PDB file of C-alpha atoms in Angstrom:
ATOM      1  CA  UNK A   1     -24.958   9.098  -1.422  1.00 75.00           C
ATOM      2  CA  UNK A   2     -25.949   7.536   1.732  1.00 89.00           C
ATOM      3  CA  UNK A   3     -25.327   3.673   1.855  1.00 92.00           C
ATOM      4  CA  UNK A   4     -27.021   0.711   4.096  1.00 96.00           C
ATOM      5  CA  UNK A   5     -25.836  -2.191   5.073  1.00 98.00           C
ATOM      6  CA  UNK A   6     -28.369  -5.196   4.909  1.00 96.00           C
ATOM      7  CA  UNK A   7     -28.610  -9.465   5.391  1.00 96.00           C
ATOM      8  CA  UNK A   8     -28.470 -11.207   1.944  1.00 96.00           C
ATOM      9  CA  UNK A   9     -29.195 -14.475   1.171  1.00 96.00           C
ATOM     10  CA  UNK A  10     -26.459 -16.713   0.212  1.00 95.00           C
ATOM     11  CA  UNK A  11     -27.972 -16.834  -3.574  1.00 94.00           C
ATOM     12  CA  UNK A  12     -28.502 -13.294  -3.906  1.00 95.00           C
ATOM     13  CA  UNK A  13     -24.522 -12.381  -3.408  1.00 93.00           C
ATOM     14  CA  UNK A  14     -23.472 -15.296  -5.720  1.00 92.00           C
ATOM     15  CA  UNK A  15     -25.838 -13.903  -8.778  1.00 92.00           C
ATOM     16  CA  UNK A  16     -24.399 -10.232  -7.880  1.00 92.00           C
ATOM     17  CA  UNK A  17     -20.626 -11.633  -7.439  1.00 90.00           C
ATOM     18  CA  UNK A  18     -21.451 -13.220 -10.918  1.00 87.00           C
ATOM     19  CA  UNK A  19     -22.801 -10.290 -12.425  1.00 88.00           C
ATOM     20  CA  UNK A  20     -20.044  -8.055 -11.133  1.00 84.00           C
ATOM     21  CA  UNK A  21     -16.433  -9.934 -10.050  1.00 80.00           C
ATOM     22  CA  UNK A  22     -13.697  -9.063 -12.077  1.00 72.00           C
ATOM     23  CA  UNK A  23     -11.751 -12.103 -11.981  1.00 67.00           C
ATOM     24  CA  UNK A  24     -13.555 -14.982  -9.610  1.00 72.00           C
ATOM     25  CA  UNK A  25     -16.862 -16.707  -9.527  1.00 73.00           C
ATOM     26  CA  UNK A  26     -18.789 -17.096  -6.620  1.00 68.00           C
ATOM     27  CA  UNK A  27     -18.180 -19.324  -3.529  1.00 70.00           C
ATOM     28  CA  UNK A  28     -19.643 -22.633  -3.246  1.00 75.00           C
ATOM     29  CA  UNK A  29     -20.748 -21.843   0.490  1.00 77.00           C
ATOM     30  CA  UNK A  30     -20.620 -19.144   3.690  1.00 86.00           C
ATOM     31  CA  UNK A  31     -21.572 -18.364   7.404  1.00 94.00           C
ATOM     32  CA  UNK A  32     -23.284 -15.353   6.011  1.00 97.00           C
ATOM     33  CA  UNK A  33     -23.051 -12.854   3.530  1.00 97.00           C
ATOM     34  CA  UNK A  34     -23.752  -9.057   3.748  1.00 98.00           C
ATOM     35  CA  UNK A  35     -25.198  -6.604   1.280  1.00 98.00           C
ATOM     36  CA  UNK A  36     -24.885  -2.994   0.554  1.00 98.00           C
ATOM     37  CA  UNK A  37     -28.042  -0.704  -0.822  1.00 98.00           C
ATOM     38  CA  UNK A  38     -28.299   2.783  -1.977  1.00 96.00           C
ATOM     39  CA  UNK A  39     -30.608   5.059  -1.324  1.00 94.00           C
ATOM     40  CA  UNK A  40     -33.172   4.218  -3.707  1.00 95.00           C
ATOM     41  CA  UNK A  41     -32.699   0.526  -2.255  1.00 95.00           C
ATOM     42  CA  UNK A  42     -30.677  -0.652  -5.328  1.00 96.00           C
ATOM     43  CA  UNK A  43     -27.718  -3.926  -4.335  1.00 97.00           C
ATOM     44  CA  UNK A  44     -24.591  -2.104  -4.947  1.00 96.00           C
ATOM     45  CA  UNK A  45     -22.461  -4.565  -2.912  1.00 96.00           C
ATOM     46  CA  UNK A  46     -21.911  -7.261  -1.301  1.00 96.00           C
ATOM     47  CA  UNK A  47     -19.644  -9.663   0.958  1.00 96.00           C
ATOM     48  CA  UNK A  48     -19.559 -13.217   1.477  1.00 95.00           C
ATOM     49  CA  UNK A  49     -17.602 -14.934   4.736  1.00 96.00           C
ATOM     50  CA  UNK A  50     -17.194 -18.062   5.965  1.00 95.00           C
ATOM     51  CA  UNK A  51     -14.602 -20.539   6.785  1.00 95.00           C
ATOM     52  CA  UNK A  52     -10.907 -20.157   6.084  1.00 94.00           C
ATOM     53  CA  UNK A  53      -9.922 -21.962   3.204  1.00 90.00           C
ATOM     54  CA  UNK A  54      -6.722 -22.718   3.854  1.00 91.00           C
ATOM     55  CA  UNK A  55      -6.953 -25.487   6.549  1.00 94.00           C
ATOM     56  CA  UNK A  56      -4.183 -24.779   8.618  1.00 94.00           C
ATOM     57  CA  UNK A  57      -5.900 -21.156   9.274  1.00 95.00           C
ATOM     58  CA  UNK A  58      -9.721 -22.613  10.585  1.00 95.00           C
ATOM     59  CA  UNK A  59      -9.374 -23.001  14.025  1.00 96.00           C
ATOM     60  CA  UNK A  60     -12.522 -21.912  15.062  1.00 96.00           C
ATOM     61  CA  UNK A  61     -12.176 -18.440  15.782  1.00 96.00           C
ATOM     62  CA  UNK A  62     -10.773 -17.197  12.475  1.00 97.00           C
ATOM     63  CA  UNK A  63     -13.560 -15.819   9.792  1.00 97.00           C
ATOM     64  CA  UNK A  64     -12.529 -15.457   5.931  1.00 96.00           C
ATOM     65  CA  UNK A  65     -13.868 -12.819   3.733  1.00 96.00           C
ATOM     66  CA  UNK A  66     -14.498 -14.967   0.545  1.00 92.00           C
ATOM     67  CA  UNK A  67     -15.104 -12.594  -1.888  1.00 91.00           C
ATOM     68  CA  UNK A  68     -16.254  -8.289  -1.617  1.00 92.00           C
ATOM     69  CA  UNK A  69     -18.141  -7.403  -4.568  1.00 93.00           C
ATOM     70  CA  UNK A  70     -19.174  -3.567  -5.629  1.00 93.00           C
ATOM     71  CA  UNK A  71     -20.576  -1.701  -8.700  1.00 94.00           C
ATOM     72  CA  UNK A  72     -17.918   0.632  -7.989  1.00 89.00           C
ATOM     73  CA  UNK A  73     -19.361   3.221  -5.559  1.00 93.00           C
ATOM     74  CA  UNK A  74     -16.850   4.918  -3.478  1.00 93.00           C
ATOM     75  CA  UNK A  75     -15.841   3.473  -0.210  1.00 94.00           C
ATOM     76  CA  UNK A  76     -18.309   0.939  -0.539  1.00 96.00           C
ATOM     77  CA  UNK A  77     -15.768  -2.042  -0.203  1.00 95.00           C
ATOM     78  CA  UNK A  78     -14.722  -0.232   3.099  1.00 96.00           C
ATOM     79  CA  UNK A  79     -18.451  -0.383   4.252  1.00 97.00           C
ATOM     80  CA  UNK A  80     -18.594  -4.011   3.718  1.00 97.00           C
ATOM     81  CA  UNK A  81     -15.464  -5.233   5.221  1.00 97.00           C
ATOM     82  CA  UNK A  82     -16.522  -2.888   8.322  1.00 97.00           C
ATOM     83  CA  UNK A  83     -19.586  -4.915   8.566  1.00 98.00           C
ATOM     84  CA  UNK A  84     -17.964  -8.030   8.129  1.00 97.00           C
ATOM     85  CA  UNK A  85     -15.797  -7.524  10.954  1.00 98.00           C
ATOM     86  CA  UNK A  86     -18.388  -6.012  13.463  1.00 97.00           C
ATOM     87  CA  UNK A  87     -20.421  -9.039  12.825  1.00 97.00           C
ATOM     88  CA  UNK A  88     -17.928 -11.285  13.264  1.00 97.00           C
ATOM     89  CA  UNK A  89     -16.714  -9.799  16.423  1.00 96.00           C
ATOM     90  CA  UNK A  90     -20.574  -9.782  17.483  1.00 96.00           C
ATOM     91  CA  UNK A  91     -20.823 -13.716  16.775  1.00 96.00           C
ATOM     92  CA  UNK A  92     -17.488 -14.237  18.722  1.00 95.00           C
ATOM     93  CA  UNK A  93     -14.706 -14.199  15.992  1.00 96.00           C
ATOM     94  CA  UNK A  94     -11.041 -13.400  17.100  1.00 96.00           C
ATOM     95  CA  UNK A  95      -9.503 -12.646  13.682  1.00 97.00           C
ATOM     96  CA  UNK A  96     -10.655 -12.191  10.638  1.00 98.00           C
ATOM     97  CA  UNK A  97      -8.548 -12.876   7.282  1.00 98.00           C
ATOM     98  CA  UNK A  98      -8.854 -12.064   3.282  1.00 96.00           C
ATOM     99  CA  UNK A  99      -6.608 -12.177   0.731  1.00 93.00           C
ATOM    100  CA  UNK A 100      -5.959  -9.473  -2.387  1.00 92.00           C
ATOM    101  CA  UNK A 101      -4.320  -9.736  -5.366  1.00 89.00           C
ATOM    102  CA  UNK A 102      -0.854  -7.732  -5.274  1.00 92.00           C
ATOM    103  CA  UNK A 103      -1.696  -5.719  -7.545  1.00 89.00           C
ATOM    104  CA  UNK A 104      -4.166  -4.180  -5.896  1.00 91.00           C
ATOM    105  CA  UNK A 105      -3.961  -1.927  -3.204  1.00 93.00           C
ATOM    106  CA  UNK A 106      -5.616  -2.485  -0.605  1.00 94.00           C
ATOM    107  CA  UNK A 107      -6.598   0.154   0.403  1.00 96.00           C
ATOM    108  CA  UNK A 108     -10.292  -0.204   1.761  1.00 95.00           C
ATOM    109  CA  UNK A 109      -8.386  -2.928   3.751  1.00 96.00           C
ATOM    110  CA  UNK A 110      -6.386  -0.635   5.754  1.00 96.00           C
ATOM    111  CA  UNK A 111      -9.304   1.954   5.793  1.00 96.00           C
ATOM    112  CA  UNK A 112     -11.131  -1.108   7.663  1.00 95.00           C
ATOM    113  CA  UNK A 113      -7.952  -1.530   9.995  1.00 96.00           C
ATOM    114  CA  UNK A 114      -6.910  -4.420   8.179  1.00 97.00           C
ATOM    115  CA  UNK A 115      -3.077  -5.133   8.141  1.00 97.00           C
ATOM    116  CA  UNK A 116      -0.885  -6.843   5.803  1.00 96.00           C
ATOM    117  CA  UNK A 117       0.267 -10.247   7.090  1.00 96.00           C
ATOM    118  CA  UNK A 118       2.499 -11.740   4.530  1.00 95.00           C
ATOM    119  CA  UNK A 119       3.258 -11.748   0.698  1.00 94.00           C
ATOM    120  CA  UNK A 120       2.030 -15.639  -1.278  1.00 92.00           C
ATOM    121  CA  UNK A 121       3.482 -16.450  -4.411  1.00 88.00           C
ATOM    122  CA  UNK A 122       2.046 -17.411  -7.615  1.00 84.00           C
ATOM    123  CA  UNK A 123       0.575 -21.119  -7.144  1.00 71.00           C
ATOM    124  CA  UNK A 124      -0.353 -23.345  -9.883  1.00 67.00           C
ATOM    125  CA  UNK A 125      -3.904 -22.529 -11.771  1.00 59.00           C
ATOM    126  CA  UNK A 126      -6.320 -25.434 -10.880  1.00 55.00           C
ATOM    127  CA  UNK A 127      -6.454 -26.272 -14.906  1.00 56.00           C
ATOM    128  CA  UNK A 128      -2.724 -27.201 -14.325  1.00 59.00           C
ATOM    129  CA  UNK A 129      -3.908 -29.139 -10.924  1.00 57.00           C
ATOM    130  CA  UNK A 130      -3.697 -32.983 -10.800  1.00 56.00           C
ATOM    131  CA  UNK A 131      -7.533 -32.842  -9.533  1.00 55.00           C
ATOM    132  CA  UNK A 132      -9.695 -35.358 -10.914  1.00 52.00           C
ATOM    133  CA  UNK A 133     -12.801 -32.339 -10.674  1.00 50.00           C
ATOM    134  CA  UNK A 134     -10.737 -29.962 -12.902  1.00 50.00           C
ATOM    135  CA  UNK A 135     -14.273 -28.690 -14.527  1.00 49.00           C
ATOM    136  CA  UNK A 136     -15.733 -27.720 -11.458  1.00 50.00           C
ATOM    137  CA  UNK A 137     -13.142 -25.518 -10.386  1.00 50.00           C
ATOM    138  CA  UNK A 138     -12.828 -21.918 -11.034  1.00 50.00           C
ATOM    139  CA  UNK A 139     -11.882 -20.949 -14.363  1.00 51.00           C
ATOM    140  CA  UNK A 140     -11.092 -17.511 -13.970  1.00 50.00           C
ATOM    141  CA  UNK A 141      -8.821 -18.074 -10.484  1.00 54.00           C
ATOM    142  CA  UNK A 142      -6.237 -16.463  -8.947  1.00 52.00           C
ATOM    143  CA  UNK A 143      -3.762 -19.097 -10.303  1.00 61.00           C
ATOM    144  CA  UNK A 144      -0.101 -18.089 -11.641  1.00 72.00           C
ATOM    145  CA  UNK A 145      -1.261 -14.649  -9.658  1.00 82.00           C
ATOM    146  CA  UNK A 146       0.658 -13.399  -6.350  1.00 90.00           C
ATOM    147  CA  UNK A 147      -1.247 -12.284  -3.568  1.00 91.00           C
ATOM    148  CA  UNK A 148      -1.507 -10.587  -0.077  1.00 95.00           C
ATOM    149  CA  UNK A 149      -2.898 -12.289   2.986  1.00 96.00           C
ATOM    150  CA  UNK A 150      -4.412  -9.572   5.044  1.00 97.00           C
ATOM    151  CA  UNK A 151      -6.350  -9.981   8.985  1.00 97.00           C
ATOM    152  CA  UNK A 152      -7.093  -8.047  11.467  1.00 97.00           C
ATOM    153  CA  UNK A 153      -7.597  -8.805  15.185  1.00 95.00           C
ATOM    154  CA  UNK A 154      -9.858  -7.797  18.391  1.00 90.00           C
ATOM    155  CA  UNK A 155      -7.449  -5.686  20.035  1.00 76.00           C
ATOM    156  CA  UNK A 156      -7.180  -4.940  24.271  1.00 51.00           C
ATOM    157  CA  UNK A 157      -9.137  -2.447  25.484  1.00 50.00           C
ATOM    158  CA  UNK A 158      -5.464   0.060  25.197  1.00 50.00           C
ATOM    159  CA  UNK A 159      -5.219  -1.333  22.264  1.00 53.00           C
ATOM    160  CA  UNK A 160      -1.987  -3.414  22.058  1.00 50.00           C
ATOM    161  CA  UNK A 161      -2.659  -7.133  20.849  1.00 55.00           C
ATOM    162  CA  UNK A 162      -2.837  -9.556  22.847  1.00 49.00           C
ATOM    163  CA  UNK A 163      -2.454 -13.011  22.815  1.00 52.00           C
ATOM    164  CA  UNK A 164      -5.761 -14.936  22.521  1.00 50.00           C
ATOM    165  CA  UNK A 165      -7.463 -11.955  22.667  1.00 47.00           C
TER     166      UNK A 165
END
C-alpha cells in the first residue's frame, strides 16, 4: 500500500486523534498538523506539532511533535514523523523534540533518525494537581507514567553536530 502525505486542518487531526489515541486526547493548539492517506484517499494518520511544552525547551527554534496518531498501518508513524521533520527543517527549525511512553519502543523514532535524549520519571497525574482547572485537563494523561524525551537535530553537511547548527 502506497501512502501520501497531505495538510490537515487543525480540527480534522483532533477528531481523528479522538477517534484513534490510545491513551491522550487531542491538543488544545499547533503550528500545523500533517495527515497521512491511503490509496483510496482514506485518513489513516496523522501528526500534530507545535510549540514545546515544556517552557524551558521553546526557544524559538525547537518544534514539538504533540501527538502521532495511526489506524495501525505499517510504518505509517515513520511517514509522519519524516514529514514532520522535513517541514520543520523547511520552515527553519533546528531541533525537533517528542516524547514516548517507556514502554514503548520507539522504534519509528529511530527509523526517522530520532535519538533518545534522556529517561523522565513518573510525574503526578493532573487529577492529583493543585490546579484550580482540574476538569479541563486531560483525563486519560501520561500521569504516574515514565517516559522518553526523544529529538533530533539538522546535522553539518559531514554530518557531525554542530553547535547551533
Amino acid at each position: 500500500m502506497r501512502v501520501q502525505i497531505s495538510p490537515v486542518t487543525l480540527r480534522v487531526a483532533k477528531a481523528f486523534i479522538s477517534r484513534h489515541h490510545r491513551h491522550n486526547k487531542p491538543p488544545v493548539g499547533h503550528k500545523f498538523s500533517i495527515g497521512l492517506r491511503n490509496d483510496a484517499g482514506e485518513l489513516i494518520g496523522v501528526a500534530t506539532a507545535g510549540r514545546p511544552v515544556a517552557r524551558h525547551l521553546d526557544d524559538g527554534l525547537t518544534l514539538e511533535v504533540n501527538r502521532t496518531c495511526t489506524t495501525g498501518e505499517r510504518n505509517a508513524n515513520s511517514a509522519l514523523y519524516g514529514a514532520v521533520w522535513r517541514a520543520a527543517k523547511a520552515m527553519g527549525y533546528q531541533r525537533c523534540i517528542t516524547y514516548t511512553r517507556a514502554d514503548e519502543s520507539g522504534a519509528s523514532l529511530r527509523a526517522t533518525g530520532f535519538v533518545r535524549v534522556k529517561e523522565l520519571p513518573p510525574r503526578k497525574s493532573w487529577a492529583e494537581s493543585s490546579v484550580a482547572l482540574r476538569s479541563k485537563r486531560d483525563p486519560v494523561g501520561n500521569g504516574g507514567v515514565p517516559r522518553v524525551l526523544w529529538e533530533i537535530r539538522r546535522m553539518s553537511t559531514t554530518g557531525i553536530r554542530i553547535k547551533g547548527e
